[in-house]
PDB file of C-alpha atoms and ligand atoms in Angstrom:
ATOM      1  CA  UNK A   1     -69.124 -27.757  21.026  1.00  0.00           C
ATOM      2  CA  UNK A   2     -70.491 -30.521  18.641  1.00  0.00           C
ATOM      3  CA  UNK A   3     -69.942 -33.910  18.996  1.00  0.00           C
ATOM      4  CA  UNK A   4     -67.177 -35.134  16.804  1.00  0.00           C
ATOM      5  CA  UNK A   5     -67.660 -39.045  15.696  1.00  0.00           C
ATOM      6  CA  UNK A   6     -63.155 -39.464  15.414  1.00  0.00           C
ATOM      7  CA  UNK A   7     -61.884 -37.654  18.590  1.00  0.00           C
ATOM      8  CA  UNK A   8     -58.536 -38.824  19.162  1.00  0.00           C
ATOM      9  CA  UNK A   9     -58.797 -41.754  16.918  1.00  0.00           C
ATOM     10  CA  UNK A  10     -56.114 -41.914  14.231  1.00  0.00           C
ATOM     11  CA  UNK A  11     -57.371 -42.782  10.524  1.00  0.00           C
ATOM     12  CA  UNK A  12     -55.369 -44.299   8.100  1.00  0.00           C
ATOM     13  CA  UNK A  13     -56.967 -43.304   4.571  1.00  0.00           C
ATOM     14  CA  UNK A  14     -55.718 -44.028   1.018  1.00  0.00           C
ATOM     15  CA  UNK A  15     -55.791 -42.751  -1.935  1.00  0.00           C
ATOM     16  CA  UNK A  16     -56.353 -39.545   0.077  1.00  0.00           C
ATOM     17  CA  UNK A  17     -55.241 -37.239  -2.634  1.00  0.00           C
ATOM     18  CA  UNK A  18     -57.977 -37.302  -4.687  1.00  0.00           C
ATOM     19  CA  UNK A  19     -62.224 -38.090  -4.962  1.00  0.00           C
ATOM     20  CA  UNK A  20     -63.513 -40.228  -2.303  1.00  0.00           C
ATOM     21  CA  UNK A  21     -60.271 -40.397  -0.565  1.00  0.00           C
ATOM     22  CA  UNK A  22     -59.625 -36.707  -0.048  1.00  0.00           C
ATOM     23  CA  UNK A  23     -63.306 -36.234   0.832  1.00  0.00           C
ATOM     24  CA  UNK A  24     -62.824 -38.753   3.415  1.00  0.00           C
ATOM     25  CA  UNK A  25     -59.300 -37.384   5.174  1.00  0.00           C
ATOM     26  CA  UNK A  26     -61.225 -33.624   5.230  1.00  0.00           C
ATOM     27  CA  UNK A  27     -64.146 -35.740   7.263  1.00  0.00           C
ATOM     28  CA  UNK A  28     -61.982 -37.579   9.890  1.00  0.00           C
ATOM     29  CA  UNK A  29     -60.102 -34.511   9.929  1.00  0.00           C
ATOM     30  CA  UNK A  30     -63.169 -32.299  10.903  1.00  0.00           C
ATOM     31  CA  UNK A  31     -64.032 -35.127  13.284  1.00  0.00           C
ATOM     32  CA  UNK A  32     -61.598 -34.816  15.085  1.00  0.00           C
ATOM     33  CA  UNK A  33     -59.425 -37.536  13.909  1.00  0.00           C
ATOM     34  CA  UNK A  34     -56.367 -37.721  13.041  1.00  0.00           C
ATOM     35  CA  UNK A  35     -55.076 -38.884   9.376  1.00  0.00           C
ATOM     36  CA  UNK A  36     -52.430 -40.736   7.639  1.00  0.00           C
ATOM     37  CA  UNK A  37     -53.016 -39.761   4.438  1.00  0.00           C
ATOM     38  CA  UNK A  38     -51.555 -42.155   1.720  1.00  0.00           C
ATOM     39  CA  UNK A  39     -51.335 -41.599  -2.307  1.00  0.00           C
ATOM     40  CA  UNK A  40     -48.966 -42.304  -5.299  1.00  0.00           C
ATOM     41  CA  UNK A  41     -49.094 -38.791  -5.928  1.00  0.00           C
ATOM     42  CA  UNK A  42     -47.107 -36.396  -3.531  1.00  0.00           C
ATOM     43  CA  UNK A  43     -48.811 -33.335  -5.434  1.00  0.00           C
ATOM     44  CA  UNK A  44     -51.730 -34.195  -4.307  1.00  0.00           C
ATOM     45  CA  UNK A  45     -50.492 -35.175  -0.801  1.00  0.00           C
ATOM     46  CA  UNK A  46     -48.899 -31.567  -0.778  1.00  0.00           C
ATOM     47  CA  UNK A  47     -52.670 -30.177  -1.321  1.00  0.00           C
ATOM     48  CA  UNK A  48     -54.313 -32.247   0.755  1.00  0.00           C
ATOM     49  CA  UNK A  49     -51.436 -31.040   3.606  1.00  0.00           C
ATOM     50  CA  UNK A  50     -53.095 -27.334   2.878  1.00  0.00           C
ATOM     51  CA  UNK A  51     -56.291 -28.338   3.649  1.00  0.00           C
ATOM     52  CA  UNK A  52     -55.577 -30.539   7.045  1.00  0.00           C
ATOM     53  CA  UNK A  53     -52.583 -29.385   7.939  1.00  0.00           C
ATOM     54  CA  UNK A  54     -49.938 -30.341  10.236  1.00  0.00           C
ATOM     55  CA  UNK A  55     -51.734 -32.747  12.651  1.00  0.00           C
ATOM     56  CA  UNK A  56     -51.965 -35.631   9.867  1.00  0.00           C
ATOM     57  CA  UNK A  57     -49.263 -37.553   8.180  1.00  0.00           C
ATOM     58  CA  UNK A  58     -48.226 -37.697   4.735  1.00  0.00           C
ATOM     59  CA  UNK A  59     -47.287 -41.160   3.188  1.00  0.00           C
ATOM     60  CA  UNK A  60     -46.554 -40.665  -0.699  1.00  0.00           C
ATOM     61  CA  UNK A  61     -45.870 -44.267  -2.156  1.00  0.00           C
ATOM     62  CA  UNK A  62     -47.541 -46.879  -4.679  1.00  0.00           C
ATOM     63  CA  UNK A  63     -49.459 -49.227  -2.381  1.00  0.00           C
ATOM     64  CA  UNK A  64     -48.595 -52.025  -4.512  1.00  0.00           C
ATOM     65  CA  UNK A  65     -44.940 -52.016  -3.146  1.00  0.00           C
ATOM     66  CA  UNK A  66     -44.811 -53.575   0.123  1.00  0.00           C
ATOM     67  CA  UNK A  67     -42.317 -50.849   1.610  1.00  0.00           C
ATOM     68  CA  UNK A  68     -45.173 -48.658   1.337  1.00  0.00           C
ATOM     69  CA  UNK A  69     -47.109 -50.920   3.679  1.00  0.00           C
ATOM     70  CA  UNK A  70     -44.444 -50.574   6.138  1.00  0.00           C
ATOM     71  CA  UNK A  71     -44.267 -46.677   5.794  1.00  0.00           C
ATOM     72  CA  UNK A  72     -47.603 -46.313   6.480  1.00  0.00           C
ATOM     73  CA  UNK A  73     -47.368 -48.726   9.298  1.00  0.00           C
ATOM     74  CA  UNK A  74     -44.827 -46.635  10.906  1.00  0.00           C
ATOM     75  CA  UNK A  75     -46.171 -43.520  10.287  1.00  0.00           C
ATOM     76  CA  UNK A  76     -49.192 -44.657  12.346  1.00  0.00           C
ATOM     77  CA  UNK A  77     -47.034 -44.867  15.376  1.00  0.00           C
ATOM     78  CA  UNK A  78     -48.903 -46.174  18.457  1.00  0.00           C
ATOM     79  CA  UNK A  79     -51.326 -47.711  15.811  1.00  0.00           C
ATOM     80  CA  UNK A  80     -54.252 -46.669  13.585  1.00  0.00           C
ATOM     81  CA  UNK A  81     -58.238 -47.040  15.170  1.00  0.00           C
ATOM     82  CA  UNK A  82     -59.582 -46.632  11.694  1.00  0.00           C
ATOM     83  CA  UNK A  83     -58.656 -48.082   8.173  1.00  0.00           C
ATOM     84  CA  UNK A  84     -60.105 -46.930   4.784  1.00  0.00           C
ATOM     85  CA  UNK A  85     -58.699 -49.014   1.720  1.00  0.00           C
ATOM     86  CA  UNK A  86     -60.118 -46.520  -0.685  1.00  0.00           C
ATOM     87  CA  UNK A  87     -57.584 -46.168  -3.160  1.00  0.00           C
ATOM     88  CA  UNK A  88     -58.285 -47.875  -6.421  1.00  0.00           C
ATOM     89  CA  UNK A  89     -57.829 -48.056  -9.997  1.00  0.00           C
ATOM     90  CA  UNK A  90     -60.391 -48.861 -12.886  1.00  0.00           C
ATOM     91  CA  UNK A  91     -59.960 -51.685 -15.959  1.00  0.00           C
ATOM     92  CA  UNK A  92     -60.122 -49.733 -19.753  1.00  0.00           C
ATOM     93  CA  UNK A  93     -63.324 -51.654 -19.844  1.00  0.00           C
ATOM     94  CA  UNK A  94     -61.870 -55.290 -21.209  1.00  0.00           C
ATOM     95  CA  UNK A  95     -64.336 -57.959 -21.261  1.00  0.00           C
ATOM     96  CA  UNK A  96     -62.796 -61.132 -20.650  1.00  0.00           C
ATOM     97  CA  UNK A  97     -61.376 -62.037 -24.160  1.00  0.00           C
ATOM     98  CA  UNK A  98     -59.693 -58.803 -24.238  1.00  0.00           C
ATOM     99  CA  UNK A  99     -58.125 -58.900 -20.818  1.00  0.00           C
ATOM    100  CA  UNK A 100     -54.697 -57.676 -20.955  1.00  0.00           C
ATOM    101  CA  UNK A 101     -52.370 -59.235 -18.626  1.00  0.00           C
ATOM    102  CA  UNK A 102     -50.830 -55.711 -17.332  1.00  0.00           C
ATOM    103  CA  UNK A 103     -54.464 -54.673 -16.774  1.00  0.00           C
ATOM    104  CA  UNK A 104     -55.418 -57.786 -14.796  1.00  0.00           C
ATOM    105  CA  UNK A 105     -51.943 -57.719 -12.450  1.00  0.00           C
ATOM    106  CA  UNK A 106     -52.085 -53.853 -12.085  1.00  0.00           C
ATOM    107  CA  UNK A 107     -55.883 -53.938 -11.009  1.00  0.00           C
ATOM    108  CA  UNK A 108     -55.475 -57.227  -8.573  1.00  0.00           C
ATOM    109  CA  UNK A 109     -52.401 -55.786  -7.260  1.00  0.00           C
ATOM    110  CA  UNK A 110     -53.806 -51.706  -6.491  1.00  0.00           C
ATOM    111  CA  UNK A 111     -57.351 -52.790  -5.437  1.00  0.00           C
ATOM    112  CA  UNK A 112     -56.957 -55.956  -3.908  1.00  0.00           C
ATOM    113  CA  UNK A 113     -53.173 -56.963  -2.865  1.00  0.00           C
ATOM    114  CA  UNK A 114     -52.854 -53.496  -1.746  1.00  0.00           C
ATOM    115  CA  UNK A 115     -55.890 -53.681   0.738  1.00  0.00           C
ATOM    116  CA  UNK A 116     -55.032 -57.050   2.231  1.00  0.00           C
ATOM    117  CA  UNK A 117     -51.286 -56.129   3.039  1.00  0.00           C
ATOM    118  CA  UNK A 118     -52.172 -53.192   4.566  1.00  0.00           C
ATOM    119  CA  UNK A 119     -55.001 -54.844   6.551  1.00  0.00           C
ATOM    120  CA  UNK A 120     -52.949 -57.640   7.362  1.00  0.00           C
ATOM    121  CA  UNK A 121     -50.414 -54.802   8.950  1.00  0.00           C
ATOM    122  CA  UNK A 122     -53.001 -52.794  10.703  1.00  0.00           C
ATOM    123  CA  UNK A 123     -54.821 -56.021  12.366  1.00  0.00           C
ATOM    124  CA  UNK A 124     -52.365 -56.557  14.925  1.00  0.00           C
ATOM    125  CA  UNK A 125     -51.878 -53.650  16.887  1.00  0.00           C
ATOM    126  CA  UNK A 126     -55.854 -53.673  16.747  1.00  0.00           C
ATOM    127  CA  UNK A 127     -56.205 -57.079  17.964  1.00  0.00           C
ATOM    128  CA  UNK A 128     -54.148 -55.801  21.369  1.00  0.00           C
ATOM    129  CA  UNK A 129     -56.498 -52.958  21.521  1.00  0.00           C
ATOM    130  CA  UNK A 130     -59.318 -55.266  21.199  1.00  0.00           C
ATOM    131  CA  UNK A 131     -60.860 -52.394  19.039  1.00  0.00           C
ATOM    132  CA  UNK A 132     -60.967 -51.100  15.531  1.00  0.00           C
ATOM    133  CA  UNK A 133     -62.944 -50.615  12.313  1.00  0.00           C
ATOM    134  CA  UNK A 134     -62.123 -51.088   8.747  1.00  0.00           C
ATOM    135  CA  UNK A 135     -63.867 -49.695   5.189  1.00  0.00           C
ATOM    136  CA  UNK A 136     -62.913 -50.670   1.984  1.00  0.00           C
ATOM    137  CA  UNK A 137     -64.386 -49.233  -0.697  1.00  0.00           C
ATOM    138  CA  UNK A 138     -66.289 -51.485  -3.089  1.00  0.00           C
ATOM    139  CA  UNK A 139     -68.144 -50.453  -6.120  1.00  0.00           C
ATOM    140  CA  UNK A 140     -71.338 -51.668  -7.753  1.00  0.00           C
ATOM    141  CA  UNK A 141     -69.249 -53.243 -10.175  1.00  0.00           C
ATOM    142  CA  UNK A 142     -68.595 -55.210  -7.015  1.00  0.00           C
ATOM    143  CA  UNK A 143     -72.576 -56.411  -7.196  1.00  0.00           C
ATOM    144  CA  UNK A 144     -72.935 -56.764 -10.852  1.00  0.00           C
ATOM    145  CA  UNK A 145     -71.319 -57.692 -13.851  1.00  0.00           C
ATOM    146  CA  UNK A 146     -72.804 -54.909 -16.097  1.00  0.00           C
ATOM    147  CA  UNK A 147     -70.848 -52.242 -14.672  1.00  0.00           C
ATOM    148  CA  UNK A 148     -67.090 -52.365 -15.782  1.00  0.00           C
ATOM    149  CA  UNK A 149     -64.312 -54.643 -17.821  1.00  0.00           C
ATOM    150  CA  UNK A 150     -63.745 -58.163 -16.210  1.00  0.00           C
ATOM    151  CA  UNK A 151     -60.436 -57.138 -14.039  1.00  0.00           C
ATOM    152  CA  UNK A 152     -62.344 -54.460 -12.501  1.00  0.00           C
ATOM    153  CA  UNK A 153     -65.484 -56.012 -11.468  1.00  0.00           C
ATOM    154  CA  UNK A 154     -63.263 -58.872 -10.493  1.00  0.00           C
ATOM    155  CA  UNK A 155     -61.196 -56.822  -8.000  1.00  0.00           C
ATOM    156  CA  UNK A 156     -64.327 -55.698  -6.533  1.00  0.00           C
ATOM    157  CA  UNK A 157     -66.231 -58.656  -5.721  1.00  0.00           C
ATOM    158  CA  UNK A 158     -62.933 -59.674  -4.541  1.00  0.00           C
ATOM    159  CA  UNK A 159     -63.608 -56.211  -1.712  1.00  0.00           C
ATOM    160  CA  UNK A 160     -66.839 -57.874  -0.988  1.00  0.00           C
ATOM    161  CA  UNK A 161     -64.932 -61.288   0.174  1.00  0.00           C
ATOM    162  CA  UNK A 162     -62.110 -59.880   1.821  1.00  0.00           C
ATOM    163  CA  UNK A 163     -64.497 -57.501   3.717  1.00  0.00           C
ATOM    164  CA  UNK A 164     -66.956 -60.360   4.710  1.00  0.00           C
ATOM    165  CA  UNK A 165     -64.370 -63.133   5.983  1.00  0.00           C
ATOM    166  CA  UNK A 166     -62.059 -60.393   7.841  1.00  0.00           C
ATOM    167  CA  UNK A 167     -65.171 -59.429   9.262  1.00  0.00           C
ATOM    168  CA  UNK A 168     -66.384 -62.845  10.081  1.00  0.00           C
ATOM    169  CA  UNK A 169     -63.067 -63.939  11.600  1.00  0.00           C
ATOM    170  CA  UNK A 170     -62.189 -60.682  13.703  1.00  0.00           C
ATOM    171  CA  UNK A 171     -65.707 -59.306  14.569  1.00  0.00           C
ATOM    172  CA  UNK A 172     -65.789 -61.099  17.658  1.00  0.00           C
ATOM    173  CA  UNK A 173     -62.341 -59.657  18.816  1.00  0.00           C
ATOM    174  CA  UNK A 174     -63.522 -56.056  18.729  1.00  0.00           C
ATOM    175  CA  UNK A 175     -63.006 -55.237  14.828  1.00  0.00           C
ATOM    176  CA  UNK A 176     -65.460 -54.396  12.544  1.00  0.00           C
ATOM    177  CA  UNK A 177     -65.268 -54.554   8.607  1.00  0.00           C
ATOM    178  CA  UNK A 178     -67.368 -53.411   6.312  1.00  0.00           C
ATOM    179  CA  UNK A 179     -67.787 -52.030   2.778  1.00  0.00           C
ATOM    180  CA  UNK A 180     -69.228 -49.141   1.206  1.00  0.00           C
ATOM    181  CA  UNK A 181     -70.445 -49.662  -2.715  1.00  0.00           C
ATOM    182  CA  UNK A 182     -70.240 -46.712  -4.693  1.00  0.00           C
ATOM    183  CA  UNK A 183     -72.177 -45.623  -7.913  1.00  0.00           C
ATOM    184  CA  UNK A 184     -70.870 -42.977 -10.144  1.00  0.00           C
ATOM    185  CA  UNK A 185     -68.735 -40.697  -8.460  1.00  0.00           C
ATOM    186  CA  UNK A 186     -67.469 -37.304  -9.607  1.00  0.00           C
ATOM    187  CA  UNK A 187     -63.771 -37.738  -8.987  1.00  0.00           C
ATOM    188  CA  UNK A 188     -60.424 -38.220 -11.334  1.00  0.00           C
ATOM    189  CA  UNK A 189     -60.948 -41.719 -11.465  1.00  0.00           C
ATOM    190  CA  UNK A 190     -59.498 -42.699 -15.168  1.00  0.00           C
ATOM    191  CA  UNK A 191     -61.921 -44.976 -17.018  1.00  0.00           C
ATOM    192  CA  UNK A 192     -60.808 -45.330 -20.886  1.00  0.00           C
ATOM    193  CA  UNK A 193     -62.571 -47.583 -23.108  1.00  0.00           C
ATOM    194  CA  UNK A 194     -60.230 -50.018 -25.163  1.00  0.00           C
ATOM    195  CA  UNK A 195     -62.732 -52.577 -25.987  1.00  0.00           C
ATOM    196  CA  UNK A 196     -65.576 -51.787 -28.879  1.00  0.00           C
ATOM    197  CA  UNK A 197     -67.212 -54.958 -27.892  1.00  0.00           C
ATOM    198  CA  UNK A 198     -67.415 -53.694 -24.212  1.00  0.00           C
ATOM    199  CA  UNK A 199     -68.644 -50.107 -25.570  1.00  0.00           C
ATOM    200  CA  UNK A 200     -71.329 -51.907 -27.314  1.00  0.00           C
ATOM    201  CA  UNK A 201     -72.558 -54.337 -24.948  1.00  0.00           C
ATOM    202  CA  UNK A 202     -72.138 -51.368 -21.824  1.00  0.00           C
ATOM    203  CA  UNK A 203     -73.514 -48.208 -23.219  1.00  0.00           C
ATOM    204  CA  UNK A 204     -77.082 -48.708 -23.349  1.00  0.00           C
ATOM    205  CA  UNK A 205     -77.236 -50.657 -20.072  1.00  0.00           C
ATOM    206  CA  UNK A 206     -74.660 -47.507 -18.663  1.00  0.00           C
ATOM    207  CA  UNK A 207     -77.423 -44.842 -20.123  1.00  0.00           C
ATOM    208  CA  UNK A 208     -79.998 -46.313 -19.166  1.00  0.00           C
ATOM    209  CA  UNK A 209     -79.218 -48.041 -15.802  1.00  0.00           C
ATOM    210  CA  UNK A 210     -77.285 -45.820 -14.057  1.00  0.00           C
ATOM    211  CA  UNK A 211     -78.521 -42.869 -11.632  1.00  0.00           C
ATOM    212  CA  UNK A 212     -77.099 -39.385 -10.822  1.00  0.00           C
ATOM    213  CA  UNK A 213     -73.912 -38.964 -10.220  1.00  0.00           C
ATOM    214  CA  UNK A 214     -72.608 -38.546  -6.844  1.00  0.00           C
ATOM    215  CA  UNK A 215     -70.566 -36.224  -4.540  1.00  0.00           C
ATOM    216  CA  UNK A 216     -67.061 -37.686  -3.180  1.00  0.00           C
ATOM    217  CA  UNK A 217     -68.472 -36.307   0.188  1.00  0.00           C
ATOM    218  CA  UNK A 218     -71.452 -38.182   0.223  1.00  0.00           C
ATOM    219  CA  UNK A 219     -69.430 -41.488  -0.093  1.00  0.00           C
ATOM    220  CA  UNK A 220     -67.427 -39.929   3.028  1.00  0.00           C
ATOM    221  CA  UNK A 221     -70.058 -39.205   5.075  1.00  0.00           C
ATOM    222  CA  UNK A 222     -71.017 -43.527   5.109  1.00  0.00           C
ATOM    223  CA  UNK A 223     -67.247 -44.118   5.181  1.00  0.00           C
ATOM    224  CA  UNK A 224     -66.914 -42.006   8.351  1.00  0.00           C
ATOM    225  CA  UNK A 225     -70.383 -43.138  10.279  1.00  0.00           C
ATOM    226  CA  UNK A 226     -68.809 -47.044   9.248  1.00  0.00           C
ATOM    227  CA  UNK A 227     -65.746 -45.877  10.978  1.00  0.00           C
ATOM    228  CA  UNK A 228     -67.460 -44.012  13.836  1.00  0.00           C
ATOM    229  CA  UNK A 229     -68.649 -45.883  17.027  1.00  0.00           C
ATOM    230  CA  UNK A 230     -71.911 -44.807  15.674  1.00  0.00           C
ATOM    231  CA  UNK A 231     -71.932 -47.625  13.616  1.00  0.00           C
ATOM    232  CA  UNK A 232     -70.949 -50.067  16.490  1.00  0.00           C
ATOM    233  CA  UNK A 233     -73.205 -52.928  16.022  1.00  0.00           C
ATOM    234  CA  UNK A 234     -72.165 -52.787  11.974  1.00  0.00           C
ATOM    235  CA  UNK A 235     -69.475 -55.161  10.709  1.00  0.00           C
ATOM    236  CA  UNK A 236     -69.379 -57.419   7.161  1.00  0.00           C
ATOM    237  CA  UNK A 237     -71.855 -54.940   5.473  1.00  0.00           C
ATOM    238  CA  UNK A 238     -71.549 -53.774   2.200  1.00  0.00           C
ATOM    239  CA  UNK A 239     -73.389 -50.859   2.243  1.00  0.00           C
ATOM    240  CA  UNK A 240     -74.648 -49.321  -1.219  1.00  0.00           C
ATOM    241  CA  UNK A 241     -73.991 -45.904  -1.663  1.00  0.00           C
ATOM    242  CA  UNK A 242     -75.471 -45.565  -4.893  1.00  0.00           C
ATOM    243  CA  UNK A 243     -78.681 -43.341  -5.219  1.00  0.00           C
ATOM    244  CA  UNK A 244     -80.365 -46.539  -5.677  1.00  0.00           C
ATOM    245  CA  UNK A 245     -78.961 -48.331  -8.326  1.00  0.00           C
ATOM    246  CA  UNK A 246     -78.583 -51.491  -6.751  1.00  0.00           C
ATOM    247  CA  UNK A 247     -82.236 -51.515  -5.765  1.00  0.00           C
ATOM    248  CA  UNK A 248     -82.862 -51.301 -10.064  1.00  0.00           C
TER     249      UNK A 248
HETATM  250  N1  LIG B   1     -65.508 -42.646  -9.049  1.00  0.00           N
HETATM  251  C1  LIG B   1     -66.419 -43.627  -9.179  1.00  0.00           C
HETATM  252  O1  LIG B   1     -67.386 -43.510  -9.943  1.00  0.00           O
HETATM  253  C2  LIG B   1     -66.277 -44.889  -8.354  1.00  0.00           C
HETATM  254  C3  LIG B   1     -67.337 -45.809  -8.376  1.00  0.00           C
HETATM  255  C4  LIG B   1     -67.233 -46.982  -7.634  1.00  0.00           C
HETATM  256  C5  LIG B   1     -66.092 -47.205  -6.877  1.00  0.00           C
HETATM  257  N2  LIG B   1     -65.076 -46.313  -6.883  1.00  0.00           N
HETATM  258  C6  LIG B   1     -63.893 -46.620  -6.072  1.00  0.00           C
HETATM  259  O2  LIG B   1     -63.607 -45.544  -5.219  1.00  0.00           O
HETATM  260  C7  LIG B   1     -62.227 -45.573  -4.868  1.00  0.00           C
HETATM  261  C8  LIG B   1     -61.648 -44.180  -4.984  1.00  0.00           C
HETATM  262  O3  LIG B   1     -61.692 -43.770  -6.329  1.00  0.00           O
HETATM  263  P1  LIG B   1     -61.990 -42.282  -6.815  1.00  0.00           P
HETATM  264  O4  LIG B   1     -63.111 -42.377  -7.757  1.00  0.00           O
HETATM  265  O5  LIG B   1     -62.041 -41.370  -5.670  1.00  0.00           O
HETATM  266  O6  LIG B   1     -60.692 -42.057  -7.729  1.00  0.00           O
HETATM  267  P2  LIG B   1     -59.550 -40.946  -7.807  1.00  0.00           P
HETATM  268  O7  LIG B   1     -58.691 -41.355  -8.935  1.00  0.00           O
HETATM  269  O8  LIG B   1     -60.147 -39.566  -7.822  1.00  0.00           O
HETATM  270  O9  LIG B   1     -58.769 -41.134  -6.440  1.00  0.00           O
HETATM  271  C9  LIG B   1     -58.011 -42.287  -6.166  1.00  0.00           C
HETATM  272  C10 LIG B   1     -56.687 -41.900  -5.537  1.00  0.00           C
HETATM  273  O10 LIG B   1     -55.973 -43.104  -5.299  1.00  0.00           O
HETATM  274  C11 LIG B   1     -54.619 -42.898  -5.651  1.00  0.00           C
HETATM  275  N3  LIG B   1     -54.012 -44.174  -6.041  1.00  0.00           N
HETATM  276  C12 LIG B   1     -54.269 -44.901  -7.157  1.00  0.00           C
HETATM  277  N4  LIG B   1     -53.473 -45.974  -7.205  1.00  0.00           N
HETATM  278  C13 LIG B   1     -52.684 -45.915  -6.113  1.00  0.00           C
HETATM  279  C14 LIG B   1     -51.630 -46.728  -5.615  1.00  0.00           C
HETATM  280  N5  LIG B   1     -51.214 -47.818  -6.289  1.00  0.00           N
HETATM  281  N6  LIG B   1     -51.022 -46.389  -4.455  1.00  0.00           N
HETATM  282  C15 LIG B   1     -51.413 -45.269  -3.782  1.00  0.00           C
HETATM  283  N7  LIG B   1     -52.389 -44.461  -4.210  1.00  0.00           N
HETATM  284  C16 LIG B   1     -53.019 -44.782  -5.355  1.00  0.00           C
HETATM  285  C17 LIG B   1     -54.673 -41.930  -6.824  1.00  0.00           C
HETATM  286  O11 LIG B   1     -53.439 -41.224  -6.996  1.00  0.00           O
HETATM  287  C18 LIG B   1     -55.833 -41.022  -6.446  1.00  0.00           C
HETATM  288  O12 LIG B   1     -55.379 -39.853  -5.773  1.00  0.00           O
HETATM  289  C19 LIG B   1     -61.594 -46.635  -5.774  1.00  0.00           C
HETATM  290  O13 LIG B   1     -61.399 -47.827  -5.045  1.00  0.00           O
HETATM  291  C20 LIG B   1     -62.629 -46.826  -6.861  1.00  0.00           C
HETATM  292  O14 LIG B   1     -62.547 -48.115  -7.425  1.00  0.00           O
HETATM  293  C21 LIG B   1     -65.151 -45.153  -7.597  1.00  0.00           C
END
């Protein structure tokens, strides 16, 4: 039989209804792992529950209320090996003068409260295991800011210095964090553009910057290896997963 990278390891992974997310439980789940799958929508949940079946478990909850945290926590059980903060939400594009303040607190609050309350839970039970390994998902947004409205790229440099000092201050105790950067990704991902300012300034850069767009499975193919013991010598990376735009 092949080697599977997530025997027996248990996966929590959000935002697992759709794109990257959904792309990631299938992997872990063909890995052998097994997945608590977490999404605002339970449609999509109910899908994803088709296509993994009945050894994963199925949180449906907004990740910005805290008793979603704790559902997920308990669905986990014994404790979850693995932890991929991959749901997220985008801006509608608002450079700074435009920001609106429902934008700002809805973006902070999905991409970044979200992924340090949940971390915060998980840490624990993997500090008395002495092992684990987190991914958050970044963006290139997260390395730039010619890539998205202020909140956005914001929330995702903010990934980039949650992933480093959690890495930095738990590395040592068997954890490893990292973060994967994507490009353009074909998923449902909403991305409206409110600002004509931000249209202007974006577009050309956007056409003429930006490379091909990719698959949600190849972002789940570096989210898994991150996760995998395969990448055991890998923690406060933020790997670009990009088809080379950050190297333009
Ligand atoms: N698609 C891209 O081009 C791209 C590029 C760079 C980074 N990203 C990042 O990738 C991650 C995944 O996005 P995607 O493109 O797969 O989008 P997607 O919309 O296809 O999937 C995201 C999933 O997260 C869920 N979700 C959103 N808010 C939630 C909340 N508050 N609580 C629980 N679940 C919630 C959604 O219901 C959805 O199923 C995000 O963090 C996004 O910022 C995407």
């Amino acid at each position: 039989m092949a080697h599977e990278l997530l025997t027996g390891r248990t996966v929590i992974v959000t935002g697992a209804g759709s794109g990257i997310g959904r792309a990631t439980a299938e992997r872990v789940a063909a890995e052998g792992g097994r997945v608590i799958a977490v999404d605002i929508s339970g449609d999509r949940l109910s899908a994803l529950h088709g296509l993994i079946g009945d050894d994963a478990a199925f949180v449906a909850g907004d990740l910005a209320d805290p008793g979603t945290i704790d559902a997920v926590i308990a669905a986990a059980g014994d404790g979850a090996d693995g932890l991929a903060n991959i749901a997220g939400i985008m801006d509608g594009f608002e450079p700074t003068a435009e920001i609106r303040d429902e934008t700002w607190d809805r973006v902070l609050s999905v991409n970044v409260t979200a992924m340090m309350r949940l971390t915060r839970a998980v840490l624990p039970g993997m500090l008395a295991r002495g092992a684990g390994a987190i991914v958050n998902v970044g963006s290139e947004a997260g390395q730039r800011g010619s890539a998205a409205g202020t909140p956005y790229t914001v929330s995702k440099h903010a990934v980039n210095g949650f992933t480093l000092s959690t890495a930095f201050f738990y590395t040592p105790q068997g954890i490893r964090c990292n973060a994967v950067a994507p490009g353009p990704v074909a998923t449902n991902i909403e991305a409206p553009f409110h600002s004509e300012w931000a249209q202007q300034r974006l577009g050309p850069i956007m056409q003429a910057a930006i490379p091909a767009i990719a698959r949600p499975e190849q972002l789940a193919a570096a989210i898994v290896w991150l996760l995998s013991d395969e990448a055991s010598d890998v923690s406060g990376a933020i790997l670009s997963v990009d088809g080379g735009w950050a190297a333009i």
